[in-house]
Amino acid sequence: MTEVIFKEFLGNVKLLPFTGIAFYKREEWGDNADANVVFHQLEGESSWSIKGIMKDTFWGGKKKIGYNVDVNVYLPFNSDYESIKLTMDVVLKGRFSYSLLLGSAKASNIDYVPPAVINSTGACWIDISPADVNHSIEIEQVELRPRTIIRIQHFIKSLSDVTITNT
Amino acid sequence: MKRITLRFSNEKLSTLVYDSEAVNQLSFETIRLTDPMPVGINEEGILLNGRKYSHKLYAHNEIEFTITTDELSTNAIEFLKSYYLSNYQYISLYSSSWGNYIKVITEGGKFPLDYQNDIKYLPEIKMKLIYEDSL
C-alpha cells in the first residue's frame, strides 16, 4: 500500500512573498521564449490565487470542474508608466503565458539581479500555462500617489497546468 | 448509483454479461444519474357517452445522466459522439458491482453537448437513454 506522509512543517515553512512576474509572449502554442516582460519590486498588496470551481451534484455533494486563477499585480507609479502601458497593451496584446516569481526568484535567462528580498527564505517559480489569458490595466490614486494595477483572470482545467519550481 | 458504463457496438452483443475489458466502452462518475423511470404511452380518448378511456400500450424505462467537465477530455467527448451515433448502445449501472448490460437507444437531434456559462473549457453532456425493451 502506498503511503505518503507530509510532516515536519515546524521550522521548515518557507517565506515566499510575491516579488515579481514574468510574461512570455507566445507566437505559436508551445513556444516558450525567454521572458519578454518582467516586473520586479511589486507592491506588497500584490496577490495571486488559484481557486477550484465546484459544481453541485445530484447527491448533494460537489464536484470540481476547474480552477479560476486571479492575479493582481500592483506597480508603484514612476517614470516607467508610459512604457509599462505600451508594453502591456501593445507587445502583450496577443497570447502569453506567465510565471509568478516568489521570494528571491528571478526570471529565466535575464541578467538583471533583483535587490535582496526581506522576509524571504526561498525562491520559487510558479509557471501557469492557461489556454486563454489576457490582462487589464487599471490606474488608481491611493492617498499621495497614483499606481498601476495589472489584473489577470483566467481559467485552467487542472493543476497540471501549474508548475511549481523551487530555484 | 452514480456510475455508468457506456458501451457501443457495430453488432448486437451475443451476451449481456458485463465485461470490464470490452472495447468501445467507457465508465463515468456522473454528477447526475437518475434511477430508471417508466414512461408510458397510452391510447386515450373519449366515448360519445362522455366516458373517458386510457389504454396502456407500452412503457419503457428512461434514464438521464449528466457528465461534466472533469470527465470530458477530448477522447471522452469523441467516445460519446461515437456512442451517440452507433446503432447498438448499451449501458451498465454500478451498484456494489457492475450490472449486466442493458440495451438502450438515444433519441435523435443534436449531440447534447453544452457549455456551462458559455465557456468552451466547461463542457457538459446531458443525455437521455431509453431502454429498448418495454416493461
mmCIF file of C-alpha atoms in Angstrom:
data_model
loop_
_atom_site.group_PDB
_atom_site.id
_atom_site.type_symbol
_atom_site.label_atom_id
_atom_site.label_comp_id
_atom_site.label_asym_id
_atom_site.label_seq_id
_atom_site.Cartn_x
_atom_site.Cartn_y
_atom_site.Cartn_z
ATOM 1 C CA MET A 1 0.000 0.000 0.000
ATOM 2 C CA THR A 2 1.371 3.383 -0.967
ATOM 3 C CA GLU A 3 1.586 5.733 1.953
ATOM 4 C CA VAL A 4 2.560 9.377 1.749
ATOM 5 C CA ILE A 5 3.147 11.290 4.913
ATOM 6 C CA PHE A 6 3.726 15.023 4.881
ATOM 7 C CA LYS A 7 5.293 16.154 8.105
ATOM 8 C CA GLU A 8 7.991 18.258 9.709
ATOM 9 C CA PHE A 9 6.452 21.568 8.738
ATOM 10 C CA LEU A 10 7.591 23.039 12.026
ATOM 11 C CA GLY A 11 10.623 25.226 11.433
ATOM 12 C CA ASN A 12 10.637 24.464 7.704
ATOM 13 C CA VAL A 13 7.980 26.810 6.417
ATOM 14 C CA LYS A 14 9.311 28.854 3.501
ATOM 15 C CA LEU A 15 8.603 32.557 3.403
ATOM 16 C CA LEU A 16 7.909 33.338 -0.241
ATOM 17 C CA PRO A 17 6.497 36.810 -0.821
ATOM 18 C CA PHE A 18 5.157 37.628 -4.289
ATOM 19 C CA THR A 19 8.026 39.726 -5.637
ATOM 20 C CA GLY A 20 7.799 39.611 -9.410
ATOM 21 C CA ILE A 21 6.060 38.428 -12.549
ATOM 22 C CA ALA A 22 7.464 37.444 -15.938
ATOM 23 C CA PHE A 23 5.403 37.366 -19.132
ATOM 24 C CA TYR A 24 6.255 35.155 -22.083
ATOM 25 C CA LYS A 25 4.760 36.087 -25.387
ATOM 26 C CA ARG A 26 3.536 33.102 -27.362
ATOM 27 C CA GLU A 27 3.728 33.381 -31.104
ATOM 28 C CA GLU A 28 2.746 29.762 -31.508
ATOM 29 C CA TRP A 29 1.353 27.353 -28.995
ATOM 30 C CA GLY A 30 4.151 25.582 -27.233
ATOM 31 C CA ASP A 31 6.746 28.264 -27.859
ATOM 32 C CA ASN A 32 8.190 29.334 -24.584
ATOM 33 C CA ALA A 33 10.676 32.035 -25.351
ATOM 34 C CA ASP A 34 12.809 33.834 -22.818
ATOM 35 C CA ALA A 35 10.958 36.217 -20.558
ATOM 36 C CA ASN A 36 9.692 39.073 -22.690
ATOM 37 C CA VAL A 37 8.493 41.370 -19.951
ATOM 38 C CA VAL A 38 9.458 41.164 -16.316
ATOM 39 C CA PHE A 39 8.293 43.217 -13.364
ATOM 40 C CA HIS A 40 10.222 43.171 -10.137
ATOM 41 C CA GLN A 41 9.678 45.019 -6.865
ATOM 42 C CA LEU A 42 5.921 44.740 -6.771
ATOM 43 C CA GLU A 43 3.877 46.416 -4.104
ATOM 44 C CA GLY A 44 3.163 44.310 -1.057
ATOM 45 C CA GLU A 45 -0.556 44.339 -1.798
ATOM 46 C CA SER A 46 0.005 42.229 -4.922
ATOM 47 C CA SER A 47 -1.647 38.849 -4.712
ATOM 48 C CA TRP A 48 -2.498 35.683 -6.582
ATOM 49 C CA SER A 49 -4.851 32.796 -6.025
ATOM 50 C CA ILE A 50 -5.973 29.590 -7.684
ATOM 51 C CA LYS A 51 -9.439 28.543 -6.588
ATOM 52 C CA GLY A 52 -11.418 25.457 -7.503
ATOM 53 C CA ILE A 53 -14.754 25.871 -9.274
ATOM 54 C CA MET A 54 -17.245 23.493 -7.718
ATOM 55 C CA LYS A 55 -20.486 22.207 -9.185
ATOM 56 C CA ASP A 56 -23.351 20.704 -7.216
ATOM 57 C CA THR A 57 -24.056 17.032 -7.795
ATOM 58 C CA PHE A 58 -27.327 15.106 -7.839
ATOM 59 C CA TRP A 59 -26.383 13.547 -4.497
ATOM 60 C CA GLY A 60 -25.926 16.798 -2.590
ATOM 61 C CA GLY A 61 -22.161 16.890 -2.876
ATOM 62 C CA LYS A 62 -19.872 18.972 -5.013
ATOM 63 C CA LYS A 63 -17.510 18.156 -7.818
ATOM 64 C CA LYS A 64 -14.526 20.155 -9.007
ATOM 65 C CA ILE A 65 -14.694 21.158 -12.658
ATOM 66 C CA GLY A 66 -11.741 23.525 -12.989
ATOM 67 C CA TYR A 67 -9.895 26.408 -11.424
ATOM 68 C CA ASN A 68 -10.101 30.176 -11.547
ATOM 69 C CA VAL A 69 -6.775 31.953 -11.457
ATOM 70 C CA ASP A 70 -6.701 35.509 -10.191
ATOM 71 C CA VAL A 71 -3.518 37.596 -10.197
ATOM 72 C CA ASN A 72 -3.350 41.227 -9.113
ATOM 73 C CA VAL A 73 -0.051 42.997 -9.629
ATOM 74 C CA TYR A 74 0.309 46.422 -8.058
ATOM 75 C CA LEU A 75 3.046 48.631 -9.519
ATOM 76 C CA PRO A 76 4.158 51.892 -7.963
ATOM 77 C CA PHE A 77 3.770 54.815 -10.326
ATOM 78 C CA ASN A 78 7.087 56.087 -11.684
ATOM 79 C CA SER A 79 8.610 57.383 -14.859
ATOM 80 C CA ASP A 80 8.248 53.957 -16.448
ATOM 81 C CA TYR A 81 4.495 54.249 -16.520
ATOM 82 C CA GLU A 82 4.197 55.085 -20.229
ATOM 83 C CA SER A 83 6.408 52.179 -21.192
ATOM 84 C CA ILE A 84 4.507 49.812 -18.916
ATOM 85 C CA LYS A 85 1.282 50.804 -20.570
ATOM 86 C CA LEU A 86 2.773 50.496 -24.031
ATOM 87 C CA THR A 87 4.386 47.164 -23.260
ATOM 88 C CA MET A 88 1.306 45.535 -21.854
ATOM 89 C CA ASP A 89 -1.157 46.970 -24.336
ATOM 90 C CA VAL A 90 0.877 46.599 -27.496
ATOM 91 C CA VAL A 91 3.507 43.923 -27.021
ATOM 92 C CA LEU A 92 1.395 41.534 -24.981
ATOM 93 C CA LYS A 93 -1.894 42.119 -26.723
ATOM 94 C CA GLY A 94 -1.897 38.548 -28.040
ATOM 95 C CA ARG A 95 -1.379 35.255 -26.308
ATOM 96 C CA PHE A 96 1.075 34.923 -23.492
ATOM 97 C CA SER A 97 1.876 32.759 -20.538
ATOM 98 C CA TYR A 98 3.467 33.958 -17.352
ATOM 99 C CA SER A 99 5.427 32.983 -14.271
ATOM 100 C CA LEU A 100 4.935 34.258 -10.774
ATOM 101 C CA LEU A 101 8.238 34.957 -9.060
ATOM 102 C CA LEU A 102 8.215 34.301 -5.356
ATOM 103 C CA GLY A 103 10.869 35.122 -2.805
ATOM 104 C CA SER A 104 14.280 35.799 -4.340
ATOM 105 C CA ALA A 105 13.451 34.133 -7.682
ATOM 106 C CA LYS A 106 14.234 35.911 -10.916
ATOM 107 C CA ALA A 107 13.051 35.305 -14.442
ATOM 108 C CA SER A 108 14.967 32.794 -16.507
ATOM 109 C CA ASN A 109 17.723 33.890 -18.880
ATOM 110 C CA ILE A 110 17.949 37.516 -17.840
ATOM 111 C CA ASP A 111 20.989 39.160 -16.301
ATOM 112 C CA TYR A 112 19.168 41.515 -14.001
ATOM 113 C CA VAL A 113 19.659 40.652 -10.349
ATOM 114 C CA PRO A 114 16.849 41.991 -8.197
ATOM 115 C CA PRO A 115 17.681 43.548 -4.862
ATOM 116 C CA ALA A 116 17.700 41.286 -1.831
ATOM 117 C CA VAL A 117 14.225 40.461 -0.626
ATOM 118 C CA ILE A 118 13.453 40.853 3.034
ATOM 119 C CA ASN A 119 11.256 38.336 4.800
ATOM 120 C CA SER A 120 12.086 35.669 2.250
ATOM 121 C CA THR A 121 13.679 32.326 2.920
ATOM 122 C CA GLY A 122 13.441 30.762 -0.503
ATOM 123 C CA ALA A 123 12.866 31.222 -4.214
ATOM 124 C CA CYS A 124 10.160 29.718 -6.344
ATOM 125 C CA TRP A 125 8.657 29.991 -9.814
ATOM 126 C CA ILE A 126 5.046 29.256 -10.468
ATOM 127 C CA ASP A 127 4.525 28.753 -14.187
ATOM 128 C CA ILE A 128 0.954 28.874 -15.407
ATOM 129 C CA SER A 129 0.029 27.783 -18.892
ATOM 130 C CA PRO A 130 -3.511 28.913 -19.462
ATOM 131 C CA ALA A 131 -5.437 28.103 -22.585
ATOM 132 C CA ASP A 132 -6.589 31.672 -22.923
ATOM 133 C CA VAL A 133 -5.349 34.593 -20.887
ATOM 134 C CA ASN A 134 -5.483 38.335 -21.141
ATOM 135 C CA HIS A 135 -4.951 41.203 -18.810
ATOM 136 C CA SER A 136 -6.443 44.516 -17.848
ATOM 137 C CA ILE A 137 -4.646 47.607 -16.684
ATOM 138 C CA GLU A 138 -6.069 49.929 -14.077
ATOM 139 C CA ILE A 139 -4.758 53.191 -12.715
ATOM 140 C CA GLU A 140 -5.855 54.443 -9.344
ATOM 141 C CA GLN A 141 -4.961 57.105 -6.834
ATOM 142 C CA VAL A 142 -4.004 55.911 -3.372
ATOM 143 C CA GLU A 143 -3.508 58.784 -0.960
ATOM 144 C CA LEU A 144 -0.485 60.684 -2.267
ATOM 145 C CA ARG A 145 0.364 58.621 -5.291
ATOM 146 C CA PRO A 146 -1.155 57.012 -8.298
ATOM 147 C CA ARG A 147 -0.394 53.396 -9.033
ATOM 148 C CA THR A 148 -0.949 50.866 -11.789
ATOM 149 C CA ILE A 149 -2.691 47.529 -11.362
ATOM 150 C CA ILE A 150 -2.321 44.668 -13.812
ATOM 151 C CA ARG A 151 -5.083 42.120 -13.363
ATOM 152 C CA ILE A 152 -5.047 38.650 -14.884
ATOM 153 C CA GLN A 153 -8.051 36.403 -14.536
ATOM 154 C CA HIS A 154 -8.486 33.150 -16.357
ATOM 155 C CA PHE A 155 -9.454 29.528 -16.167
ATOM 156 C CA ILE A 156 -7.338 26.392 -16.042
ATOM 157 C CA LYS A 157 -8.701 22.920 -16.322
ATOM 158 C CA SER A 158 -6.424 21.201 -13.849
ATOM 159 C CA LEU A 159 -3.457 21.834 -11.610
ATOM 160 C CA SER A 160 -1.279 20.088 -14.174
ATOM 161 C CA ASP A 161 -1.318 23.461 -15.954
ATOM 162 C CA VAL A 162 0.606 24.870 -12.991
ATOM 163 C CA THR A 163 4.264 24.035 -12.456
ATOM 164 C CA ILE A 164 5.963 24.969 -9.206
ATOM 165 C CA THR A 165 9.750 25.029 -9.325
ATOM 166 C CA ASN A 166 11.981 25.750 -6.370
ATOM 167 C CA THR A 167 15.047 27.599 -7.593
ATOM 168 C CA MET B 1 -25.900 4.764 -8.060
ATOM 169 C CA LYS B 2 -23.543 7.315 -9.569
ATOM 170 C CA ARG B 3 -21.502 5.352 -12.035
ATOM 171 C CA ILE B 4 -22.454 4.324 -15.510
ATOM 172 C CA THR B 5 -20.592 2.435 -18.186
ATOM 173 C CA LEU B 6 -21.417 3.109 -21.808
ATOM 174 C CA ARG B 7 -20.605 0.614 -24.498
ATOM 175 C CA PHE B 8 -21.350 0.714 -28.179
ATOM 176 C CA SER B 9 -21.003 -1.883 -30.864
ATOM 177 C CA ASN B 10 -21.474 -2.328 -34.586
ATOM 178 C CA GLU B 11 -23.263 -5.588 -33.968
ATOM 179 C CA LYS B 12 -25.726 -6.779 -31.420
ATOM 180 C CA LEU B 13 -23.955 -8.252 -28.385
ATOM 181 C CA SER B 14 -24.253 -12.009 -28.065
ATOM 182 C CA THR B 15 -24.125 -11.842 -24.276
ATOM 183 C CA LEU B 16 -25.151 -9.108 -21.875
ATOM 184 C CA VAL B 17 -22.749 -10.130 -19.124
ATOM 185 C CA TYR B 18 -20.591 -7.156 -18.138
ATOM 186 C CA ASP B 19 -17.047 -7.287 -19.471
ATOM 187 C CA SER B 20 -14.566 -4.862 -17.913
ATOM 188 C CA GLU B 21 -12.103 -5.423 -20.777
ATOM 189 C CA ALA B 22 -14.545 -4.736 -23.586
ATOM 190 C CA VAL B 23 -13.580 -2.334 -26.348
ATOM 191 C CA ASN B 24 -15.625 0.753 -27.186
ATOM 192 C CA GLN B 25 -16.516 1.109 -23.555
ATOM 193 C CA LEU B 26 -16.005 3.886 -21.019
ATOM 194 C CA SER B 27 -17.149 4.402 -17.429
ATOM 195 C CA PHE B 28 -18.153 7.723 -15.928
ATOM 196 C CA GLU B 29 -18.637 9.066 -12.428
ATOM 197 C CA THR B 30 -21.521 11.324 -13.288
ATOM 198 C CA ILE B 31 -22.780 14.376 -11.440
ATOM 199 C CA ARG B 32 -26.361 13.307 -12.167
ATOM 200 C CA LEU B 33 -27.745 9.853 -12.814
ATOM 201 C CA THR B 34 -31.426 9.165 -12.319
ATOM 202 C CA ASP B 35 -32.933 5.845 -11.437
ATOM 203 C CA PRO B 36 -34.735 4.150 -14.338
ATOM 204 C CA MET B 37 -38.225 5.643 -14.530
ATOM 205 C CA PRO B 38 -41.119 4.205 -16.555
ATOM 206 C CA VAL B 39 -42.605 6.366 -19.269
ATOM 207 C CA GLY B 40 -45.857 5.019 -20.667
ATOM 208 C CA ILE B 41 -47.608 5.514 -23.981
ATOM 209 C CA ASN B 42 -51.386 5.253 -23.790
ATOM 210 C CA GLU B 43 -54.185 5.255 -26.319
ATOM 211 C CA GLU B 44 -56.552 7.838 -24.897
ATOM 212 C CA GLY B 45 -59.923 9.187 -25.951
ATOM 213 C CA ILE B 46 -63.477 9.949 -25.006
ATOM 214 C CA LEU B 47 -66.556 7.998 -25.961
ATOM 215 C CA LEU B 48 -69.775 9.501 -27.309
ATOM 216 C CA ASN B 49 -71.409 8.971 -23.941
ATOM 217 C CA GLY B 50 -68.695 11.039 -22.302
ATOM 218 C CA ARG B 51 -66.827 8.200 -20.747
ATOM 219 C CA LYS B 52 -63.067 8.578 -20.946
ATOM 220 C CA TYR B 53 -60.670 5.767 -21.566
ATOM 221 C CA SER B 54 -56.931 5.322 -21.467
ATOM 222 C CA HIS B 55 -55.497 2.081 -22.698
ATOM 223 C CA LYS B 56 -51.898 1.364 -21.871
ATOM 224 C CA LEU B 57 -49.993 0.349 -24.983
ATOM 225 C CA TYR B 58 -46.485 0.020 -23.645
ATOM 226 C CA ALA B 59 -43.994 1.641 -21.304
ATOM 227 C CA HIS B 60 -40.236 1.994 -21.352
ATOM 228 C CA ASN B 61 -37.749 2.858 -18.686
ATOM 229 C CA GLU B 62 -35.823 6.051 -19.190
ATOM 230 C CA ILE B 63 -32.642 7.140 -17.537
ATOM 231 C CA GLU B 64 -30.914 10.505 -17.611
ATOM 232 C CA PHE B 65 -27.324 11.320 -16.799
ATOM 233 C CA THR B 66 -25.036 14.324 -16.812
ATOM 234 C CA ILE B 67 -21.292 14.174 -17.312
ATOM 235 C CA THR B 68 -19.438 17.357 -16.633
ATOM 236 C CA THR B 69 -16.113 18.999 -17.408
ATOM 237 C CA ASP B 70 -13.835 16.996 -15.144
ATOM 238 C CA GLU B 71 -14.506 13.794 -17.093
ATOM 239 C CA LEU B 72 -14.869 15.282 -20.553
ATOM 240 C CA SER B 73 -11.428 15.024 -22.055
ATOM 241 C CA THR B 74 -11.189 15.267 -25.837
ATOM 242 C CA ASN B 75 -11.095 11.476 -26.015
ATOM 243 C CA ALA B 76 -14.170 11.143 -23.815
ATOM 244 C CA ILE B 77 -16.139 13.568 -25.986
ATOM 245 C CA GLU B 78 -15.121 11.671 -29.116
ATOM 246 C CA PHE B 79 -16.173 8.421 -27.464
ATOM 247 C CA LEU B 80 -19.556 9.891 -26.525
ATOM 248 C CA LYS B 81 -20.080 11.127 -30.085
ATOM 249 C CA SER B 82 -19.370 7.637 -31.397
ATOM 250 C CA TYR B 83 -21.701 6.197 -28.791
ATOM 251 C CA TYR B 84 -24.431 8.635 -29.766
ATOM 252 C CA LEU B 85 -24.107 7.736 -33.446
ATOM 253 C CA SER B 86 -23.780 3.983 -33.082
ATOM 254 C CA ASN B 87 -26.549 1.508 -33.844
ATOM 255 C CA TYR B 88 -26.132 -0.661 -30.783
ATOM 256 C CA GLN B 89 -25.859 1.154 -27.473
ATOM 257 C CA TYR B 90 -25.553 -0.453 -24.078
ATOM 258 C CA ILE B 91 -25.225 0.695 -20.504
ATOM 259 C CA SER B 92 -24.192 -0.945 -17.274
ATOM 260 C CA LEU B 93 -25.074 0.565 -13.910
ATOM 261 C CA TYR B 94 -22.932 0.235 -10.818
ATOM 262 C CA SER B 95 -24.473 -0.843 -7.546
ATOM 263 C CA SER B 96 -21.835 -2.605 -5.432
ATOM 264 C CA SER B 97 -20.752 -4.242 -8.710
ATOM 265 C CA TRP B 98 -21.338 -3.643 -12.383
ATOM 266 C CA GLY B 99 -24.678 -4.942 -13.587
ATOM 267 C CA ASN B 100 -25.401 -6.705 -16.846
ATOM 268 C CA TYR B 101 -25.562 -4.633 -19.997
ATOM 269 C CA ILE B 102 -28.889 -3.092 -20.868
ATOM 270 C CA LYS B 103 -29.693 -2.292 -24.469
ATOM 271 C CA VAL B 104 -30.767 1.314 -24.830
ATOM 272 C CA ILE B 105 -31.476 3.845 -27.525
ATOM 273 C CA THR B 106 -30.884 7.559 -27.768
ATOM 274 C CA GLU B 107 -33.293 9.997 -29.302
ATOM 275 C CA GLY B 108 -32.344 11.900 -32.433
ATOM 276 C CA GLY B 109 -31.332 15.528 -32.604
ATOM 277 C CA LYS B 110 -28.194 17.452 -31.974
ATOM 278 C CA PHE B 111 -25.462 15.816 -29.919
ATOM 279 C CA PRO B 112 -26.318 17.001 -26.384
ATOM 280 C CA LEU B 113 -23.077 18.825 -25.633
ATOM 281 C CA ASP B 114 -23.462 22.159 -23.906
ATOM 282 C CA TYR B 115 -21.021 24.665 -22.434
ATOM 283 C CA GLN B 116 -21.564 25.932 -18.904
ATOM 284 C CA ASN B 117 -21.649 29.732 -18.727
ATOM 285 C CA ASP B 118 -20.922 29.572 -22.459
ATOM 286 C CA ILE B 119 -17.274 28.764 -21.720
ATOM 287 C CA LYS B 120 -15.543 26.437 -24.140
ATOM 288 C CA TYR B 121 -13.479 24.873 -21.365
ATOM 289 C CA LEU B 122 -16.540 23.879 -19.316
ATOM 290 C CA PRO B 123 -18.290 21.289 -21.485
ATOM 291 C CA GLU B 124 -21.177 19.265 -20.141
ATOM 292 C CA ILE B 125 -23.206 16.460 -21.674
ATOM 293 C CA LYS B 126 -26.762 15.609 -20.626
ATOM 294 C CA MET B 127 -28.142 12.512 -22.233
ATOM 295 C CA LYS B 128 -31.414 10.670 -22.021
ATOM 296 C CA LEU B 129 -31.405 6.931 -22.696
ATOM 297 C CA ILE B 130 -34.473 4.831 -23.300
ATOM 298 C CA TYR B 131 -34.488 1.123 -22.570
ATOM 299 C CA GLU B 132 -35.109 -0.809 -25.749
ATOM 300 C CA ASP B 133 -37.284 -3.458 -24.099
ATOM 301 C CA SER B 134 -40.736 -2.426 -22.975
ATOM 302 C CA LEU B 135 -41.920 -3.044 -19.444
#
